[in-house]
């Protein structure tokens, strides 16, 4: 392990422009750190550093503007298409056009002093913006840096006052030399600004914006839609496109793979890797729970724990191996055994324990579909739009002749692009009511003693809505209400604690104040208190941090019940469904076997688990013989074509 502890983190961020950072275990504390970097509140980040940030939010209906830096937010206009909006925010085009308009009016004015007045007004506006930044620095910094910041603020306040006086200077007090010099400066500045929004430059930016939006899943028709009409997931992709399009020295991406399918994730991997080929590549700071994604992009780790940052040169597997070696070394030191145990207990991280399912008493498939076809009702035309579907010419089926069986202990994975019908298939599996006018044929059969629980990809948003409707409702109170006396308070607390919601977090903190990851854990307790024999999970990792994803993967890998999983997280899918084990999990399994608590790969009847990964495309469900690898290779080929690689 190499260490550069002599350098401050802020120095690393500013100077090492080819370094990719990954921040492990993202949570609200990381959000605060990322915001501090973006706002340049960390000493050592020069004010002229260009920072582009994609910021996650706990509010599901936040606009894309809320996820962008203030300068991009100020550049927003109403009524723009998605393409126009992304370009406008990424280039601050609105501000540039305002400055051009101001200078152009002055330069073309019949008033001899028009250009000078426009120049001075523009200078004053820029100085006022700079004053705001210096005032922020002076208020937030202390000690020697704070004193220096306050001195800079005082000096700039004097300059702003002088600028205001110049704006009011009578014409007869302006010398001919000053008039000529400032008029020429106004003309030169106008020409420079016009070059920045000139047709040739903007054409190049538009071409790049289209490529980015296309890689993130936008069709030409979607790019032409009104930006303010986008749903939450598409707004997030639009915000990501803006961050990628901006010219920056530091690029901060907070969970950028949320709302992306595997095609979009792999495209983003390749795009971020290609940034290294730029003449001045940006530093990338990435927060993500997607292990495969971070390992392919990042070269370094920043571990934020107990209010301290630890730097590690290497990827996650290397870091975990180093930590394991450290634990083994501590274990061998007999003279410090008590201290070792305490330290190891503190460092053990997140643990999740899933209750075993009940015995079904007699065998049979838990759930099966036989030649199921599902078709949504025709879309209604509105606002002058026409529809191409009718009773004579119905919409194509979302699912067509789908056959699927899930037995005890099975692991079934379902992969597919966004819009392929994965969530529709899940809703058919769990028996959710179909919308009015939908048509479903075929047979759906469930075991008469089956207990099934379903995690919806919209579960967190549902709990947030419930928290807003009942502001005092806690996780413990919600679980007690739903259990209806089947479990006592001690059992409820034990279940909540086993899923990472211990003590007062469960009983005192309202749902509306829980983080996204805590809400996922709350939802899991709602699913597990009844001891289901089948878990159906639709994008369960979206709001979880890396440690919790790893703990949930390990728990599901050894759980006795059956799992049907829809996920774009390749590492999670490989572990839960395919049974893949990485080095850290292998070491953990060895420790459990020594304690007599190891995992096996058999169901309750002693039979080997059935492990299968399916691909859903064009309504058809087909087996992927080589699992996740086969699907990933197909996406790689499509990304290569998207990026012009053949």
XYZ file of C-alpha atoms in Angstrom:
646
model
C 0.000 0.000 0.000
C 1.405 3.387 -0.941
C 0.711 6.378 1.236
C 0.761 10.076 0.462
C -0.331 11.180 3.899
C 2.054 14.126 3.745
C -0.250 15.789 1.238
C -3.655 17.163 2.134
C -6.715 15.696 0.446
C -7.563 19.093 -1.006
C -4.124 19.253 -2.632
C -4.696 15.839 -4.173
C -8.064 16.897 -5.497
C -6.696 20.001 -7.149
C -3.423 18.747 -8.552
C -3.760 15.078 -9.511
C -5.963 15.480 -12.554
C -5.695 11.898 -13.802
C -6.727 10.327 -10.513
C -10.111 8.694 -10.021
C -11.404 8.642 -6.467
C -14.123 6.437 -5.033
C -15.644 7.317 -1.654
C -16.647 4.145 0.165
C -19.857 3.863 2.211
C -21.777 6.891 0.907
C -24.250 8.520 3.258
C -25.298 12.017 4.254
C -21.790 12.755 5.584
C -20.396 12.145 2.087
C -23.050 14.439 0.634
C -21.753 17.189 2.940
C -18.170 16.518 1.822
C -19.072 16.591 -1.872
C -21.022 19.815 -1.453
C -18.065 21.379 0.392
C -15.749 20.476 -2.495
C -18.196 21.795 -5.090
C -18.627 25.057 -3.171
C -14.824 25.283 -2.712
C -15.142 25.510 1.061
C -12.132 23.232 1.584
C -8.919 25.257 1.996
C -6.537 24.745 -0.902
C -9.086 24.556 -3.716
C -8.485 27.670 -5.851
C -11.544 29.771 -6.630
C -10.915 29.446 -10.374
C -11.164 25.633 -10.181
C -14.059 24.446 -12.325
C -16.183 21.906 -10.446
C -19.020 19.937 -12.017
C -21.251 17.917 -9.693
C -24.133 15.483 -9.932
C -25.704 15.512 -6.481
C -28.160 12.901 -5.239
C -31.171 13.998 -3.231
C -33.427 12.278 -0.738
C -36.482 14.010 -2.182
C -37.836 11.872 -4.981
C -39.549 14.689 -6.839
C -36.637 17.149 -6.806
C -35.917 18.794 -10.115
C -32.741 18.157 -12.055
C -31.637 21.700 -11.235
C -31.372 20.767 -7.552
C -28.667 18.253 -8.480
C -26.416 20.751 -10.271
C -24.016 23.517 -9.194
C -25.491 27.003 -8.591
C -24.027 28.398 -11.816
C -25.794 25.698 -13.835
C -29.024 26.323 -11.933
C -28.898 30.031 -12.770
C -28.591 29.137 -16.444
C -31.973 27.390 -16.541
C -34.748 28.568 -18.847
C -38.341 27.456 -19.145
C -39.706 25.962 -22.350
C -36.451 24.414 -23.563
C -36.105 20.954 -25.047
C -33.987 18.406 -23.192
C -31.080 18.955 -25.603
C -31.313 22.750 -25.345
C -31.628 22.612 -21.562
C -28.539 20.417 -21.130
C -26.455 22.664 -23.406
C -27.791 25.808 -21.745
C -26.889 24.621 -18.243
C -23.538 23.096 -19.181
C -22.290 26.214 -20.998
C -24.025 28.917 -18.889
C -25.284 30.126 -22.251
C -28.032 32.277 -20.740
C -25.520 34.321 -18.746
C -23.250 34.701 -21.766
C -26.149 35.875 -23.906
C -27.158 38.412 -21.255
C -23.625 39.820 -21.189
C -23.500 39.897 -24.999
C -26.826 41.726 -25.085
C -25.594 44.319 -22.590
C -22.311 44.984 -24.408
C -23.877 44.874 -27.867
C -26.432 47.521 -26.916
C -23.641 49.761 -25.650
C -21.269 49.251 -28.571
C -24.020 49.856 -31.143
C -25.467 52.830 -29.281
C -25.453 56.298 -30.855
C -24.201 57.552 -27.496
C -20.409 57.947 -27.611
C -20.248 56.790 -23.995
C -22.564 53.789 -24.515
C -19.810 51.171 -24.836
C -17.958 52.543 -21.796
C -21.140 52.531 -19.671
C -21.984 48.951 -20.726
C -18.450 47.764 -19.961
C -18.467 49.344 -16.514
C -21.885 47.914 -15.720
C -20.758 44.420 -16.731
C -17.556 44.739 -14.701
C -19.604 45.816 -11.691
C -21.963 42.842 -12.019
C -19.027 40.453 -12.140
C -17.409 42.137 -9.140
C -20.630 41.755 -7.156
C -20.641 38.014 -7.878
C -17.033 37.832 -6.752
C -17.969 39.769 -3.595
C -20.532 37.098 -2.729
C -17.858 34.372 -2.986
C -15.343 36.281 -0.855
C -17.992 37.025 1.757
C -18.804 33.309 1.940
C -15.126 32.436 2.419
C -14.667 35.054 5.136
C -17.662 33.774 7.094
C -16.798 30.089 6.845
C -13.050 30.155 7.457
C -11.211 30.711 10.717
C -7.687 31.159 12.015
C -4.966 32.403 9.674
C -6.972 31.467 6.580
C -9.989 33.287 7.961
C -7.915 36.420 8.594
C -6.551 36.299 5.050
C -10.073 35.803 3.656
C -11.407 38.797 5.610
C -8.579 40.999 4.336
C -9.377 39.957 0.761
C -13.051 40.744 1.396
C -12.284 44.237 2.697
C -10.069 44.998 -0.310
C -12.714 43.783 -2.723
C -15.443 45.781 -0.978
C -13.359 48.903 -1.628
C -12.990 47.924 -5.298
C -16.766 47.378 -5.590
C -17.409 50.808 -4.075
C -14.999 52.387 -6.579
C -16.727 50.501 -9.405
C -20.116 51.814 -8.276
C -18.719 55.360 -8.285
C -17.378 54.894 -11.829
C -20.844 53.821 -12.970
C -22.147 57.199 -11.788
C -19.218 59.244 -13.167
C -20.440 62.215 -15.286
C -19.371 62.228 -18.925
C -17.507 65.524 -18.596
C -15.166 63.935 -16.018
C -14.141 61.085 -18.358
C -10.969 61.809 -20.320
C -10.704 61.144 -24.053
C -7.973 58.558 -23.423
C -10.154 56.657 -20.940
C -13.120 56.789 -23.300
C -11.068 55.394 -26.192
C -9.416 52.651 -24.112
C -12.614 51.408 -22.471
C -14.600 51.568 -25.700
C -11.973 49.361 -27.362
C -12.015 47.011 -24.348
C -15.801 46.708 -24.667
C -15.486 45.845 -28.371
C -12.810 43.216 -27.664
C -14.813 41.672 -24.797
C -17.926 41.514 -26.968
C -15.994 39.709 -29.711
C -14.625 37.203 -27.190
C -18.077 36.481 -25.732
C -19.571 36.066 -29.197
C -16.893 33.502 -30.025
C -17.958 31.486 -26.964
C -21.499 31.135 -28.336
C -20.490 31.186 -31.998
C -22.084 28.699 -34.412
C -18.946 26.589 -34.894
C -18.298 26.151 -31.161
C -21.956 25.545 -30.296
C -22.252 23.006 -33.129
C -19.434 20.993 -31.564
C -21.033 21.226 -28.119
C -24.409 20.174 -29.514
C -22.856 17.164 -31.231
C -21.165 16.103 -27.984
C -24.373 16.669 -26.006
C -26.300 14.426 -28.406
C -23.719 11.656 -28.022
C -23.875 11.881 -24.221
C -27.672 11.916 -24.119
C -27.821 9.007 -26.558
C -25.404 7.003 -24.416
C -27.636 7.641 -21.389
C -30.670 6.265 -23.213
C -32.276 9.361 -24.771
C -33.727 8.852 -28.242
C -33.998 11.768 -30.686
C -37.682 12.060 -29.766
C -36.844 12.274 -26.049
C -34.157 14.892 -26.683
C -36.831 17.007 -28.391
C -39.241 16.758 -25.434
C -39.787 19.694 -23.078
C -37.209 19.414 -20.295
C -39.741 20.240 -17.589
C -41.965 17.319 -18.688
C -39.423 14.617 -17.778
C -40.109 12.104 -15.009
C -37.762 11.739 -12.039
C -35.490 9.073 -13.545
C -35.118 10.940 -16.842
C -34.457 14.216 -14.980
C -31.597 12.475 -13.196
C -30.147 11.329 -16.526
C -30.509 14.860 -17.891
C -28.631 16.223 -14.873
C -25.917 13.596 -15.385
C -25.606 14.606 -19.054
C -25.172 18.245 -17.992
C -22.419 17.329 -15.533
C -20.598 15.253 -18.172
C -20.880 17.997 -20.801
C -19.465 20.754 -18.594
C -15.778 21.595 -18.896
C -14.371 20.919 -15.435
C -11.235 20.379 -13.403
C -13.086 18.256 -10.818
C -16.013 16.048 -11.805
C -18.100 14.818 -8.846
C -20.661 12.074 -9.478
C -22.889 10.928 -6.615
C -24.532 7.573 -7.464
C -24.581 8.233 -11.237
C -25.752 4.695 -12.063
C -29.110 5.168 -10.344
C -31.881 4.987 -12.971
C -29.453 3.640 -15.613
C -29.816 0.187 -17.121
C -26.755 -1.975 -17.775
C -26.294 -0.538 -21.266
C -26.168 2.975 -19.788
C -23.862 1.883 -16.962
C -21.340 0.307 -19.336
C -21.519 3.341 -21.637
C -20.810 5.612 -18.651
C -17.843 3.416 -17.677
C -16.329 3.796 -21.120
C -17.063 7.533 -21.234
C -15.359 8.182 -17.886
C -12.380 6.060 -18.916
C -12.102 8.072 -22.143
C -11.694 11.313 -20.159
C -8.090 10.296 -19.492
C -7.364 10.930 -23.169
C -8.241 14.634 -22.851
C -5.329 17.133 -22.872
C -6.280 18.156 -19.308
C -8.367 15.321 -17.842
C -10.468 16.176 -14.779
C -10.165 14.587 -11.378
C -13.130 12.258 -10.931
C -14.688 11.829 -7.481
C -17.251 9.047 -7.521
C -19.729 7.795 -4.927
C -21.366 4.532 -5.958
C -22.626 1.281 -4.477
C -21.957 -0.508 -7.793
C -18.748 -2.427 -7.151
C -18.043 -3.480 -10.755
C -18.583 0.081 -11.949
C -16.240 1.672 -9.401
C -13.563 -0.993 -9.846
C -13.483 -0.372 -13.599
C -13.193 3.413 -13.279
C -11.442 4.318 -10.008
C -7.793 4.004 -9.027
C -7.962 5.312 -5.454
C -10.251 5.222 -2.423
C -11.247 7.863 0.084
C -12.763 6.152 3.133
C -14.845 8.548 5.229
C -15.411 7.088 8.684
C -15.822 8.645 12.128
C -15.373 12.133 10.626
C -11.935 11.196 9.268
C -10.754 10.684 5.687
C -8.378 7.831 4.911
C -6.629 7.674 1.540
C -5.862 4.343 -0.126
C -4.107 3.889 -3.469
C -5.883 0.947 -5.083
C -9.339 -0.444 -5.799
C -11.891 -2.030 -3.456
C -10.638 -5.639 -3.700
C -7.076 -4.484 -2.961
C -8.277 -2.407 0.001
C -10.274 -5.319 1.407
C -7.287 -7.635 1.048
C -5.098 -5.131 2.905
C -7.686 -4.848 5.682
C -7.899 -8.636 5.951
C -4.104 -8.902 6.270
C -4.197 -6.264 8.985
C -6.832 -8.223 10.911
C -4.795 -11.428 10.621
C -1.719 -9.622 11.918
C -3.626 -8.239 14.894
C -5.027 -11.672 15.658
C -1.512 -13.139 15.972
C -0.488 -10.557 18.587
C -1.328 -12.470 21.770
C -0.374 -9.646 24.111
C -3.140 -7.457 22.650
C -5.940 -9.988 22.216
C -8.587 -8.068 24.132
C -7.816 -4.898 22.242
C -7.801 -6.832 18.987
C -11.263 -8.271 19.599
C -12.704 -4.847 20.398
C -11.076 -3.316 17.340
C -12.235 -6.120 15.069
C -15.760 -5.898 16.463
C -15.826 -2.158 15.695
C -14.439 -2.747 12.193
C -16.760 -5.597 11.303
C -19.088 -3.236 9.479
C -22.666 -3.818 8.471
C -24.268 -7.192 9.139
C -27.703 -8.365 7.990
C -29.444 -11.484 9.291
C -32.471 -12.854 7.427
C -34.975 -15.106 9.258
C -35.291 -18.622 7.859
C -38.499 -19.453 5.969
C -41.052 -21.911 7.391
C -41.334 -25.528 6.273
C -43.869 -25.985 3.430
C -44.667 -29.565 4.606
C -45.197 -30.903 1.082
C -43.093 -30.351 -2.067
C -43.876 -28.464 -5.231
C -42.959 -25.323 -7.128
C -43.389 -22.136 -5.127
C -44.477 -20.119 -8.128
C -44.847 -20.825 -11.834
C -45.893 -19.052 -15.008
C -47.054 -21.039 -18.021
C -47.158 -19.286 -21.420
C -48.114 -15.939 -19.898
C -48.744 -13.068 -22.313
C -49.424 -9.559 -21.019
C -50.522 -6.579 -23.060
C -51.136 -3.043 -21.761
C -54.183 -1.123 -22.999
C -53.663 1.172 -26.017
C -52.205 4.564 -25.121
C -54.737 7.368 -25.340
C -53.905 10.263 -27.630
C -54.055 13.702 -26.061
C -53.214 17.288 -26.867
C -53.497 16.693 -30.586
C -51.414 13.513 -30.439
C -52.556 10.466 -32.326
C -52.224 6.843 -31.369
C -51.287 4.012 -33.698
C -52.951 1.317 -31.587
C -56.557 0.182 -31.729
C -58.648 -2.902 -31.178
C -57.785 -4.012 -34.710
C -54.113 -3.084 -34.340
C -53.215 -3.569 -30.641
C -49.957 -2.580 -28.989
C -47.250 -5.286 -29.006
C -47.287 -7.465 -25.874
C -44.951 -6.509 -23.052
C -44.657 -10.208 -22.158
C -45.134 -12.982 -24.699
C -45.469 -16.703 -23.891
C -43.352 -16.396 -20.744
C -42.763 -19.649 -18.864
C -40.961 -19.571 -15.525
C -40.826 -21.781 -12.423
C -39.382 -20.963 -8.995
C -38.688 -23.782 -6.547
C -37.599 -23.876 -2.901
C -34.242 -22.187 -2.414
C -33.950 -21.190 -6.083
C -32.025 -18.132 -7.203
C -33.541 -16.509 -10.296
C -32.085 -13.358 -11.860
C -33.784 -11.249 -14.524
C -31.755 -8.864 -16.678
C -32.966 -6.461 -19.334
C -32.833 -2.869 -20.472
C -35.116 -0.180 -19.095
C -38.539 -0.559 -20.693
C -38.051 -4.258 -21.469
C -40.905 -5.223 -19.124
C -39.002 -6.494 -16.068
C -41.245 -4.674 -13.589
C -44.317 -5.894 -15.487
C -43.075 -9.475 -15.166
C -42.497 -8.950 -11.452
C -46.001 -7.540 -10.975
C -47.450 -10.589 -12.738
C -45.367 -12.866 -10.490
C -46.571 -11.228 -7.274
C -50.160 -10.853 -8.446
C -50.415 -7.066 -8.519
C -53.685 -5.879 -10.096
C -53.338 -5.055 -13.794
C -54.429 -1.613 -15.037
C -57.890 -1.296 -16.539
C -57.952 -2.530 -20.111
C -54.824 -4.679 -19.813
C -55.020 -8.247 -21.109
C -53.281 -11.245 -19.560
C -53.412 -14.841 -20.753
C -51.704 -17.990 -19.549
C -51.507 -19.596 -16.110
C -49.955 -18.294 -12.873
C -49.763 -20.905 -10.099
C -48.557 -20.509 -6.517
C -47.891 -23.071 -3.786
C -50.863 -23.074 -1.375
C -48.599 -22.508 1.646
C -46.307 -19.957 0.011
C -45.445 -16.777 1.874
C -44.071 -14.286 -0.628
C -42.727 -10.754 -0.064
C -42.101 -8.179 -2.772
C -39.668 -5.247 -2.721
C -40.776 -2.649 -5.278
C -38.292 -0.292 -6.920
C -40.605 2.498 -5.689
C -40.558 1.295 -2.061
C -38.454 4.189 -0.751
C -40.678 6.780 -2.393
C -43.701 5.039 -0.856
C -42.200 5.220 2.635
C -41.270 8.872 2.106
C -44.891 9.625 1.183
C -46.079 7.709 4.246
C -43.647 9.677 6.412
C -44.971 12.973 5.083
C -48.569 11.859 5.691
C -47.776 10.688 9.249
C -44.902 12.916 10.466
C -44.446 11.121 13.807
C -44.508 7.554 12.436
C -41.335 5.577 13.222
C -40.038 2.318 11.773
C -40.892 0.447 14.988
C -44.428 1.858 15.093
C -45.001 0.998 11.433
C -43.749 -2.559 11.877
C -45.828 -3.051 15.043
C -48.920 -1.849 13.211
C -48.354 -4.216 10.290
C -47.409 -7.226 12.443
C -50.687 -6.790 14.323
C -49.508 -8.494 17.508
C -47.885 -11.471 15.776
C -44.522 -10.332 17.214
C -43.848 -8.629 20.544
C -41.778 -5.439 20.820
C -38.600 -7.321 21.645
C -38.921 -9.474 18.536
C -39.680 -6.424 16.395
C -36.638 -4.590 17.757
C -34.496 -7.662 17.169
C -35.592 -7.849 13.534
C -35.030 -4.123 12.992
C -31.614 -4.343 14.643
C -30.596 -7.339 12.521
C -31.275 -5.220 9.431
C -29.364 -2.155 10.622
C -32.053 -0.117 12.415
C -31.134 -0.552 16.079
C -32.362 1.113 19.266
C -33.537 4.687 19.058
C -33.115 4.839 15.294
C -36.053 2.442 15.067
C -38.182 3.833 17.886
C -37.448 7.585 17.988
C -36.497 8.743 14.476
C -39.532 9.388 12.214
C -39.625 7.818 8.766
C -39.434 11.270 7.173
C -35.974 11.783 8.712
C -34.462 8.442 7.713
C -31.954 8.264 4.860
C -32.684 6.366 1.661
C -30.609 3.402 2.845
C -32.392 3.322 6.209
C -35.745 3.345 4.420
C -34.640 0.333 2.358
C -33.825 -1.491 5.604
C -37.196 -0.479 7.025
C -38.931 -1.874 3.945
C -36.960 -5.117 4.254
C -38.211 -5.561 7.831
C -41.772 -5.135 6.513
C -41.083 -7.971 4.083
C -39.310 -10.308 6.486
C -41.308 -10.226 9.733
C -43.724 -12.820 8.294
C -40.809 -15.177 7.430
C -41.459 -15.483 3.678
C -40.255 -18.432 1.630
C -39.803 -16.303 -1.503
C -38.356 -12.806 -1.827
C -39.010 -10.902 -5.050
C -36.599 -7.951 -5.214
C -36.839 -5.210 -7.846
C -33.745 -2.920 -7.776
C -33.244 -3.299 -4.027
C -29.702 -1.798 -4.048
C -30.593 1.619 -5.508
C -30.538 3.604 -2.245
C -28.025 1.480 -0.319
C -24.402 2.287 0.425
C -21.642 -0.126 -0.562
C -21.266 -1.770 2.869
C -24.991 -2.502 3.103
C -25.082 -3.855 -0.463
C -22.223 -6.208 0.431
C -23.965 -7.292 3.648
C -27.272 -7.890 1.852
C -25.527 -9.877 -0.887
C -23.863 -12.087 1.730
C -27.134 -12.557 3.629
C -29.125 -13.470 0.510
C -26.373 -15.761 -0.754
C -26.783 -18.024 2.268
C -30.509 -17.557 2.926
C -32.615 -20.732 2.864
C -35.541 -19.200 0.960
C -35.938 -18.542 -2.761
C -35.040 -15.237 -4.433
C -36.192 -13.634 -7.675
C -33.934 -10.659 -8.363
C -34.128 -7.792 -10.837
C -31.004 -5.622 -10.676
C -28.568 -3.691 -12.852
C -25.827 -4.238 -10.246
C -23.682 -6.965 -11.807
C -21.654 -7.756 -8.680
C -24.821 -8.085 -6.605
C -26.502 -10.292 -9.227
C -23.436 -12.526 -9.537
C -23.268 -13.056 -5.787
C -26.958 -13.556 -5.018
C -28.034 -15.528 -8.081
C -24.879 -17.136 -9.483
C -23.316 -17.761 -6.069
C -20.070 -15.964 -6.928
C -17.767 -15.402 -3.954
C -14.989 -12.806 -3.845
C -11.879 -12.988 -1.661
C -13.363 -11.067 1.276
C -16.491 -13.244 1.305
C -14.354 -16.379 1.033
C -12.424 -15.350 4.148
C -15.679 -14.585 5.953
C -17.145 -17.955 4.936
C -14.051 -19.724 6.270
C -14.511 -18.014 9.642
C -18.193 -19.017 9.727
C -17.332 -22.639 8.919
C -14.930 -22.673 11.865
C -17.833 -21.487 14.020
C -20.144 -24.114 12.502
C -22.272 -21.471 10.834
C -21.198 -21.687 7.204
C -23.407 -21.311 4.162
C -24.357 -24.218 1.964
C -25.725 -24.357 -1.542
C -28.633 -26.679 -0.805
C -32.328 -26.093 -0.183
C -34.296 -27.375 2.820
C -34.605 -30.818 1.220
C -30.866 -31.215 0.665
C -31.089 -30.578 -3.062
C -28.728 -28.242 -4.850
C -30.117 -24.783 -5.422
C -31.246 -23.993 -8.951
C -29.394 -20.900 -10.143
C -30.446 -19.286 -13.418
C -30.206 -15.858 -15.038
C -32.747 -14.818 -17.662
C -32.778 -12.042 -20.237
C -36.044 -10.259 -20.960
C -36.130 -8.582 -24.377
C -38.947 -7.943 -26.866
C -41.354 -9.666 -24.483
C -39.425 -12.957 -24.538
C -37.748 -14.541 -21.512
C -34.645 -16.555 -22.437
C -32.002 -18.301 -20.345
C -28.498 -16.808 -20.345
C -26.319 -19.919 -20.268
C -23.286 -17.911 -19.144
C -25.306 -15.655 -16.882
C -24.344 -12.056 -16.215
C -21.163 -12.329 -18.293
C -23.165 -13.172 -21.421
C -25.513 -10.205 -20.961
C -22.618 -7.869 -20.168
C -20.748 -8.884 -23.320
C -23.815 -8.077 -25.415
C -24.049 -4.641 -23.809
C -20.323 -4.074 -24.406
C -20.817 -4.689 -28.127
C -23.711 -2.214 -28.248
C -21.728 0.418 -26.343
C -18.838 -0.010 -28.768
C -21.192 0.794 -31.641
C -22.682 3.755 -29.744
C -19.225 5.211 -29.185
C -18.212 4.722 -32.805
C -15.933 1.774 -32.235
C -17.356 -0.404 -34.999
